PDB file of C-alpha atoms in Angstrom:
ATOM      1  CA  UNK A 715      91.818  98.048 109.278  1.00  0.00           C
ATOM      2  CA  UNK A 716      89.391  97.147 106.516  1.00  0.00           C
ATOM      3  CA  UNK A 717      86.939  99.868 107.566  1.00  0.00           C
ATOM      4  CA  UNK A 718      89.660 102.497 107.686  1.00  0.00           C
ATOM      5  CA  UNK A 719      90.918 101.564 104.216  1.00  0.00           C
ATOM      6  CA  UNK A 720      87.368 101.636 102.846  1.00  0.00           C
ATOM      7  CA  UNK A 721      86.782 105.099 104.318  1.00  0.00           C
ATOM      8  CA  UNK A 722      89.953 106.391 102.697  1.00  0.00           C
ATOM      9  CA  UNK A 723      88.934 104.942  99.339  1.00  0.00           C
ATOM     10  CA  UNK A 724      85.400 106.306  99.428  1.00  0.00           C
ATOM     11  CA  UNK A 725      86.567 109.752 100.436  1.00  0.00           C
ATOM     12  CA  UNK A 726      88.654 109.921  97.264  1.00  0.00           C
ATOM     13  CA  UNK A 727      85.748 109.409  94.912  1.00  0.00           C
ATOM     14  CA  UNK A 728      82.097 110.468  95.108  1.00  0.00           C
ATOM     15  CA  UNK A 729      80.147 108.575  92.465  1.00  0.00           C
ATOM     16  CA  UNK A 730      76.523 107.767  91.735  1.00  0.00           C
ATOM     17  CA  UNK A 731      75.050 104.399  90.899  1.00  0.00           C
ATOM     18  CA  UNK A 732      71.844 102.400  90.866  1.00  0.00           C
ATOM     19  CA  UNK A 733      71.591 100.124  93.891  1.00  0.00           C
ATOM     20  CA  UNK A 734      68.773  98.015  92.441  1.00  0.00           C
ATOM     21  CA  UNK A 735      69.369  95.527  89.627  1.00  0.00           C
ATOM     22  CA  UNK A 736      67.816  96.792  86.411  1.00  0.00           C
ATOM     23  CA  UNK A 737      67.541  93.238  85.112  1.00  0.00           C
ATOM     24  CA  UNK A 738      67.083  90.125  87.152  1.00  0.00           C
ATOM     25  CA  UNK A 739      66.507  86.448  86.457  1.00  0.00           C
ATOM     26  CA  UNK A 740      65.561  84.275  89.381  1.00  0.00           C
ATOM     27  CA  UNK A 741      64.954  80.573  88.842  1.00  0.00           C
ATOM     28  CA  UNK A 742      64.657  79.160  92.349  1.00  0.00           C
ATOM     29  CA  UNK A 743      64.056  80.990  95.607  1.00  0.00           C
ATOM     30  CA  UNK A 744      66.880  80.558  98.056  1.00  0.00           C
ATOM     31  CA  UNK A 745      66.092  80.963 101.732  1.00  0.00           C
ATOM     32  CA  UNK A 746      69.719  81.393 102.765  1.00  0.00           C
ATOM     33  CA  UNK A 747      72.730  82.902 101.061  1.00  0.00           C
ATOM     34  CA  UNK A 748      76.245  82.238 102.206  1.00  0.00           C
ATOM     35  CA  UNK A 749      79.236  84.223 101.027  1.00  0.00           C
ATOM     36  CA  UNK A 750      80.396  81.183  99.089  1.00  0.00           C
ATOM     37  CA  UNK A 751      77.343  81.237  96.824  1.00  0.00           C
ATOM     38  CA  UNK A 752      77.253  84.861  95.676  1.00  0.00           C
ATOM     39  CA  UNK A 753      79.839  86.483  93.410  1.00  0.00           C
ATOM     40  CA  UNK A 754      80.339  90.090  92.317  1.00  0.00           C
ATOM     41  CA  UNK A 755      81.999  90.516  88.928  1.00  0.00           C
ATOM     42  CA  UNK A 756      83.106  93.068  86.362  1.00  0.00           C
ATOM     43  CA  UNK A 757      84.375  92.415  82.845  1.00  0.00           C
ATOM     44  CA  UNK A 758      86.452  95.053  81.098  1.00  0.00           C
ATOM     45  CA  UNK A 759      89.186  95.804  78.590  1.00  0.00           C
ATOM     46  CA  UNK A 760      91.033  98.469  80.645  1.00  0.00           C
ATOM     47  CA  UNK A 761      92.807  99.842  77.578  1.00  0.00           C
ATOM     48  CA  UNK A 762      93.999 101.623  79.660  1.00  0.00           C
ATOM     49  CA  UNK A 763      92.583 101.881  83.171  1.00  0.00           C
ATOM     50  CA  UNK A 764      91.233 105.385  83.843  1.00  0.00           C
ATOM     51  CA  UNK A 765      89.824 107.432  86.701  1.00  0.00           C
ATOM     52  CA  UNK A 766      86.427 106.217  85.511  1.00  0.00           C
ATOM     53  CA  UNK A 767      87.506 102.651  86.247  1.00  0.00           C
ATOM     54  CA  UNK A 768      88.836 103.854  89.579  1.00  0.00           C
ATOM     55  CA  UNK A 769      85.327 105.003  90.502  1.00  0.00           C
ATOM     56  CA  UNK A 770      84.084 101.554  89.536  1.00  0.00           C
ATOM     57  CA  UNK A 771      86.686  99.821  91.725  1.00  0.00           C
ATOM     58  CA  UNK A 772      85.706 102.012  94.664  1.00  0.00           C
ATOM     59  CA  UNK A 773      82.083 100.984  94.172  1.00  0.00           C
ATOM     60  CA  UNK A 774      83.059  97.298  93.996  1.00  0.00           C
ATOM     61  CA  UNK A 775      84.753  97.578  97.354  1.00  0.00           C
ATOM     62  CA  UNK A 776      81.768  99.429  98.809  1.00  0.00           C
ATOM     63  CA  UNK A 777      79.425  96.655  97.669  1.00  0.00           C
ATOM     64  CA  UNK A 778      81.800  93.945  98.835  1.00  0.00           C
ATOM     65  CA  UNK A 779      81.966  95.564 102.248  1.00  0.00           C
ATOM     66  CA  UNK A 780      78.178  95.867 102.593  1.00  0.00           C
ATOM     67  CA  UNK A 781      76.962  92.603 101.046  1.00  0.00           C
ATOM     68  CA  UNK A 782      77.578  88.848 101.536  1.00  0.00           C
ATOM     69  CA  UNK A 783      80.192  88.346  98.812  1.00  0.00           C
ATOM     70  CA  UNK A 784      83.038  85.940  99.293  1.00  0.00           C
ATOM     71  CA  UNK A 785      85.182  87.658  96.696  1.00  0.00           C
ATOM     72  CA  UNK A 786      85.094  90.142  93.857  1.00  0.00           C
ATOM     73  CA  UNK A 787      86.175  89.100  90.381  1.00  0.00           C
ATOM     74  CA  UNK A 788      87.452  91.638  87.868  1.00  0.00           C
ATOM     75  CA  UNK A 789      87.932  89.869  84.552  1.00  0.00           C
ATOM     76  CA  UNK A 790      90.350  91.391  82.048  1.00  0.00           C
ATOM     77  CA  UNK A 791      89.494  90.864  78.393  1.00  0.00           C
ATOM     78  CA  UNK A 792      92.333  89.084  76.542  1.00  0.00           C
ATOM     79  CA  UNK A 793      91.616  90.993  73.314  1.00  0.00           C
ATOM     80  CA  UNK A 794      94.705  92.695  71.858  1.00  0.00           C
ATOM     81  CA  UNK A 795      94.981  94.608  68.596  1.00  0.00           C
ATOM     82  CA  UNK A 796      96.662  97.733  67.231  1.00  0.00           C
ATOM     83  CA  UNK A 797      93.418  99.733  66.917  1.00  0.00           C
ATOM     84  CA  UNK A 798      91.604  99.776  70.252  1.00  0.00           C
ATOM     85  CA  UNK A 799      93.442  97.262  72.438  1.00  0.00           C
ATOM     86  CA  UNK A 800      97.166  98.107  72.453  1.00  0.00           C
ATOM     87  CA  UNK A 801      98.093  96.677  75.861  1.00  0.00           C
ATOM     88  CA  UNK A 802      98.708  92.972  76.295  1.00  0.00           C
ATOM     89  CA  UNK A 803      96.792  90.926  78.807  1.00  0.00           C
ATOM     90  CA  UNK A 804      99.748  90.666  81.175  1.00  0.00           C
ATOM     91  CA  UNK A 805     100.628  94.359  80.864  1.00  0.00           C
ATOM     92  CA  UNK A 806      97.148  95.232  82.075  1.00  0.00           C
ATOM     93  CA  UNK A 807      97.096  92.530  84.738  1.00  0.00           C
ATOM     94  CA  UNK A 808     100.438  93.620  86.195  1.00  0.00           C
ATOM     95  CA  UNK A 809      99.531  97.301  86.183  1.00  0.00           C
ATOM     96  CA  UNK A 810      96.078  96.771  87.710  1.00  0.00           C
ATOM     97  CA  UNK A 811      97.356  94.364  90.354  1.00  0.00           C
ATOM     98  CA  UNK A 812     100.046  96.827  91.371  1.00  0.00           C
ATOM     99  CA  UNK A 813      97.613  99.738  91.509  1.00  0.00           C
ATOM    100  CA  UNK A 814      94.776  97.835  93.232  1.00  0.00           C
ATOM    101  CA  UNK A 815      96.286  94.981  95.270  1.00  0.00           C
ATOM    102  CA  UNK A 816      93.077  94.564  97.290  1.00  0.00           C
ATOM    103  CA  UNK A 817      91.046  93.482  94.230  1.00  0.00           C
ATOM    104  CA  UNK A 818      90.942  90.067  92.577  1.00  0.00           C
ATOM    105  CA  UNK A 819      91.919  90.416  88.899  1.00  0.00           C
ATOM    106  CA  UNK A 820      91.452  87.462  86.569  1.00  0.00           C
ATOM    107  CA  UNK A 821      93.700  87.302  83.494  1.00  0.00           C
ATOM    108  CA  UNK A 822      92.658  84.092  81.773  1.00  0.00           C
ATOM    109  CA  UNK A 823      93.081  84.017  77.973  1.00  0.00           C
ATOM    110  CA  UNK A 824      90.260  81.467  77.735  1.00  0.00           C
ATOM    111  CA  UNK A 825      87.744  83.906  79.288  1.00  0.00           C
ATOM    112  CA  UNK A 826      87.086  86.079  76.260  1.00  0.00           C
ATOM    113  CA  UNK A 827      83.765  87.751  77.121  1.00  0.00           C
ATOM    114  CA  UNK A 828      81.256  88.264  79.965  1.00  0.00           C
ATOM    115  CA  UNK A 829      79.433  85.024  79.119  1.00  0.00           C
ATOM    116  CA  UNK A 830      82.659  83.048  79.587  1.00  0.00           C
ATOM    117  CA  UNK A 831      83.252  84.848  82.887  1.00  0.00           C
ATOM    118  CA  UNK A 832      79.793  84.017  84.250  1.00  0.00           C
ATOM    119  CA  UNK A 833      80.190  80.380  83.182  1.00  0.00           C
ATOM    120  CA  UNK A 834      83.568  80.253  84.934  1.00  0.00           C
ATOM    121  CA  UNK A 835      82.017  81.566  88.142  1.00  0.00           C
ATOM    122  CA  UNK A 836      79.299  78.931  87.884  1.00  0.00           C
ATOM    123  CA  UNK A 837      81.965  76.262  87.522  1.00  0.00           C
ATOM    124  CA  UNK A 838      83.554  77.582  90.730  1.00  0.00           C
ATOM    125  CA  UNK A 839      80.273  76.899  92.554  1.00  0.00           C
ATOM    126  CA  UNK A 840      78.609  80.321  92.575  1.00  0.00           C
ATOM    127  CA  UNK A 841      74.831  80.102  92.145  1.00  0.00           C
ATOM    128  CA  UNK A 842      74.168  83.873  92.209  1.00  0.00           C
ATOM    129  CA  UNK A 843      76.195  86.292  90.098  1.00  0.00           C
ATOM    130  CA  UNK A 844      75.916  90.084  90.364  1.00  0.00           C
ATOM    131  CA  UNK A 845      77.396  91.896  87.363  1.00  0.00           C
ATOM    132  CA  UNK A 846      78.370  95.551  87.737  1.00  0.00           C
ATOM    133  CA  UNK A 847      78.340  97.310  84.363  1.00  0.00           C
ATOM    134  CA  UNK A 848      78.123 100.736  82.788  1.00  0.00           C
ATOM    135  CA  UNK A 849      74.750 101.851  81.414  1.00  0.00           C
ATOM    136  CA  UNK A 850      76.029 101.423  77.865  1.00  0.00           C
ATOM    137  CA  UNK A 851      76.631  97.713  78.514  1.00  0.00           C
ATOM    138  CA  UNK A 852      73.497  96.659  80.359  1.00  0.00           C
ATOM    139  CA  UNK A 853      71.365  95.930  77.288  1.00  0.00           C
ATOM    140  CA  UNK A 854      74.043  93.581  75.996  1.00  0.00           C
ATOM    141  CA  UNK A 855      74.245  91.798  79.331  1.00  0.00           C
ATOM    142  CA  UNK A 856      70.497  91.184  79.290  1.00  0.00           C
ATOM    143  CA  UNK A 857      70.924  88.699  76.452  1.00  0.00           C
ATOM    144  CA  UNK A 858      73.049  86.467  78.696  1.00  0.00           C
ATOM    145  CA  UNK A 859      70.102  85.882  81.012  1.00  0.00           C
ATOM    146  CA  UNK A 860      68.385  83.491  78.628  1.00  0.00           C
ATOM    147  CA  UNK A 861      71.193  80.993  79.173  1.00  0.00           C
ATOM    148  CA  UNK A 862      70.438  80.659  82.889  1.00  0.00           C
ATOM    149  CA  UNK A 863      69.069  77.089  83.167  1.00  0.00           C
ATOM    150  CA  UNK A 864      68.805  76.855  79.382  1.00  0.00           C
ATOM    151  CA  UNK A 865      67.300  73.512  78.267  1.00  0.00           C
ATOM    152  CA  UNK A 866      70.260  72.869  75.973  1.00  0.00           C
ATOM    153  CA  UNK A 867      73.136  71.692  78.224  1.00  0.00           C
ATOM    154  CA  UNK A 868      75.653  72.982  75.697  1.00  0.00           C
ATOM    155  CA  UNK A 869      74.260  76.517  76.064  1.00  0.00           C
ATOM    156  CA  UNK A 870      73.334  76.475  79.743  1.00  0.00           C
ATOM    157  CA  UNK A 871      75.389  78.512  82.219  1.00  0.00           C
ATOM    158  CA  UNK A 872      76.530  75.878  84.733  1.00  0.00           C
ATOM    159  CA  UNK A 873      75.149  76.067  88.290  1.00  0.00           C
ATOM    160  CA  UNK A 874      74.012  79.711  88.108  1.00  0.00           C
ATOM    161  CA  UNK A 875      70.420  80.181  89.312  1.00  0.00           C
ATOM    162  CA  UNK A 876      70.253  83.970  89.496  1.00  0.00           C
ATOM    163  CA  UNK A 877      71.874  86.703  87.436  1.00  0.00           C
ATOM    164  CA  UNK A 878      71.657  90.379  88.426  1.00  0.00           C
ATOM    165  CA  UNK A 879      72.844  93.222  86.205  1.00  0.00           C
ATOM    166  CA  UNK A 880      73.561  96.377  88.223  1.00  0.00           C
ATOM    167  CA  UNK A 881      74.060  99.633  86.344  1.00  0.00           C
ATOM    168  CA  UNK A 882      76.821 101.924  87.529  1.00  0.00           C
ATOM    169  CA  UNK A 883      77.982 105.412  86.627  1.00  0.00           C
ATOM    170  CA  UNK A 884      77.613 107.566  83.546  1.00  0.00           C
ATOM    171  CA  UNK A 885      79.908 108.566  80.709  1.00  0.00           C
ATOM    172  CA  UNK A 886      79.607 112.000  79.118  1.00  0.00           C
ATOM    173  CA  UNK A 887      82.544 113.473  77.158  1.00  0.00           C
ATOM    174  CA  UNK A 888      80.838 116.904  77.316  1.00  0.00           C
ATOM    175  CA  UNK A 889      80.482 116.878  81.098  1.00  0.00           C
ATOM    176  CA  UNK A 890      82.527 119.124  83.364  1.00  0.00           C
ATOM    177  CA  UNK A 891      83.174 116.103  85.587  1.00  0.00           C
ATOM    178  CA  UNK A 892      86.602 114.627  84.672  1.00  0.00           C
ATOM    179  CA  UNK A 893      85.440 111.160  85.769  1.00  0.00           C
ATOM    180  CA  UNK A 894      82.573 111.228  83.274  1.00  0.00           C
ATOM    181  CA  UNK A 895      84.870 112.585  80.581  1.00  0.00           C
ATOM    182  CA  UNK A 896      87.529 109.922  81.037  1.00  0.00           C
ATOM    183  CA  UNK A 897      87.517 106.853  78.819  1.00  0.00           C
ATOM    184  CA  UNK A 898      89.983 104.416  77.354  1.00  0.00           C
ATOM    185  CA  UNK A 899      89.291 105.886  73.906  1.00  0.00           C
ATOM    186  CA  UNK A 900      90.136 109.405  75.085  1.00  0.00           C
ATOM    187  CA  UNK A 901      93.312 108.178  76.799  1.00  0.00           C
ATOM    188  CA  UNK A 902      94.449 106.343  73.672  1.00  0.00           C
ATOM    189  CA  UNK A 903      93.715 109.423  71.579  1.00  0.00           C
ATOM    190  CA  UNK A 904      95.911 111.485  73.907  1.00  0.00           C
ATOM    191  CA  UNK A 905      98.752 109.034  73.230  1.00  0.00           C
ATOM    192  CA  UNK A 906      98.165 109.340  69.478  1.00  0.00           C
ATOM    193  CA  UNK A 907      98.258 113.126  69.865  1.00  0.00           C
ATOM    194  CA  UNK A 908     101.474 112.843  71.878  1.00  0.00           C
ATOM    195  CA  UNK A 909      99.824 114.699  74.748  1.00  0.00           C
ATOM    196  CA  UNK A 910     101.211 113.122  77.917  1.00  0.00           C
ATOM    197  CA  UNK A 911      99.637 115.718  80.239  1.00  0.00           C
ATOM    198  CA  UNK A 912      96.131 115.035  78.945  1.00  0.00           C
ATOM    199  CA  UNK A 913      96.832 111.309  79.116  1.00  0.00           C
ATOM    200  CA  UNK A 914      98.096 111.415  82.697  1.00  0.00           C
ATOM    201  CA  UNK A 915      95.071 113.474  83.810  1.00  0.00           C
ATOM    202  CA  UNK A 916      92.842 110.509  82.917  1.00  0.00           C
ATOM    203  CA  UNK A 917      94.836 107.949  84.910  1.00  0.00           C
ATOM    204  CA  UNK A 918      94.244 106.925  88.511  1.00  0.00           C
ATOM    205  CA  UNK A 919      96.832 108.233  90.949  1.00  0.00           C
ATOM    206  CA  UNK A 920     100.075 106.324  90.430  1.00  0.00           C
ATOM    207  CA  UNK A 921     103.856 106.991  90.286  1.00  0.00           C
ATOM    208  CA  UNK A 922     105.110 109.073  87.384  1.00  0.00           C
ATOM    209  CA  UNK A 923     107.358 106.266  86.161  1.00  0.00           C
ATOM    210  CA  UNK A 924     104.330 103.974  85.876  1.00  0.00           C
ATOM    211  CA  UNK A 925     102.442 106.623  83.909  1.00  0.00           C
ATOM    212  CA  UNK A 926     105.371 106.999  81.507  1.00  0.00           C
ATOM    213  CA  UNK A 927     105.717 103.249  81.047  1.00  0.00           C
ATOM    214  CA  UNK A 928     101.995 102.890  80.345  1.00  0.00           C
ATOM    215  CA  UNK A 929     102.142 105.790  77.874  1.00  0.00           C
ATOM    216  CA  UNK A 930     105.068 104.173  76.035  1.00  0.00           C
ATOM    217  CA  UNK A 931     103.432 100.720  76.016  1.00  0.00           C
ATOM    218  CA  UNK A 932     100.210 102.081  74.547  1.00  0.00           C
ATOM    219  CA  UNK A 933     102.144 103.968  71.881  1.00  0.00           C
ATOM    220  CA  UNK A 934     104.026 100.825  70.902  1.00  0.00           C
ATOM    221  CA  UNK A 935     100.836  98.794  70.844  1.00  0.00           C
ATOM    222  CA  UNK A 936      99.015 101.309  68.662  1.00  0.00           C
ATOM    223  CA  UNK A 937     101.934 101.227  66.256  1.00  0.00           C
ATOM    224  CA  UNK A 938     101.863  97.446  66.224  1.00  0.00           C
ATOM    225  CA  UNK A 939     105.420  97.171  67.529  1.00  0.00           C
ATOM    226  CA  UNK A 940     104.783  95.683  70.976  1.00  0.00           C
ATOM    227  CA  UNK A 941     105.243  91.991  71.634  1.00  0.00           C
ATOM    228  CA  UNK A 942     101.895  90.209  71.495  1.00  0.00           C
ATOM    229  CA  UNK A 943     101.047  87.239  73.691  1.00  0.00           C
ATOM    230  CA  UNK A 944      97.320  87.252  72.824  1.00  0.00           C
ATOM    231  CA  UNK A 945      95.830  88.298  69.517  1.00  0.00           C
ATOM    232  CA  UNK A 946      92.146  87.347  69.883  1.00  0.00           C
TER     233      UNK A 946
END
């Protein structure tokens, strides 16, 4: 059943990525890895989720299927504002969970950035963390590596011995590939322009009523009229 579902997913999206970590910190060699010790994570805003994110989710499942991960963790940023982050944390969590029920979404208002997410995974007992990120984020993620076994206990990432940053995908607004063109910024701009067709073209496949509701929620958020549960 799992293999069949994976095949269906992969057939819907052909994407490129770098298999090898572009940045790696290894403190202690480990002769054996169990699924309980290694975590695969992504941190994102998903304002809103696009077909570009869909390609990322397909790749997460591919990696999860091929490697010894116990679970995947997709952390949703709690940031909400009327400029770039119109959807509330729970609006995004509910929509993503409905669209991708086979993934593990984390909507914790206390996890505000990738560093918090990696620390949280360390607190759950994971000693190796693989972070899947777009090429525009990898340089930023490199700075987190210095906190692996940092001498200051207040700065040290708990329990994590190895951190791998894996680059995935490309983003090019001038490309002919709609996946590379799609972005949260472009989707929000379509809402501002009142162009529902252009907006819906950037969304993953989902029912029309869900597309309309997402379109309305983003419009309200950009106007500052939506109810806010998180403002950071």
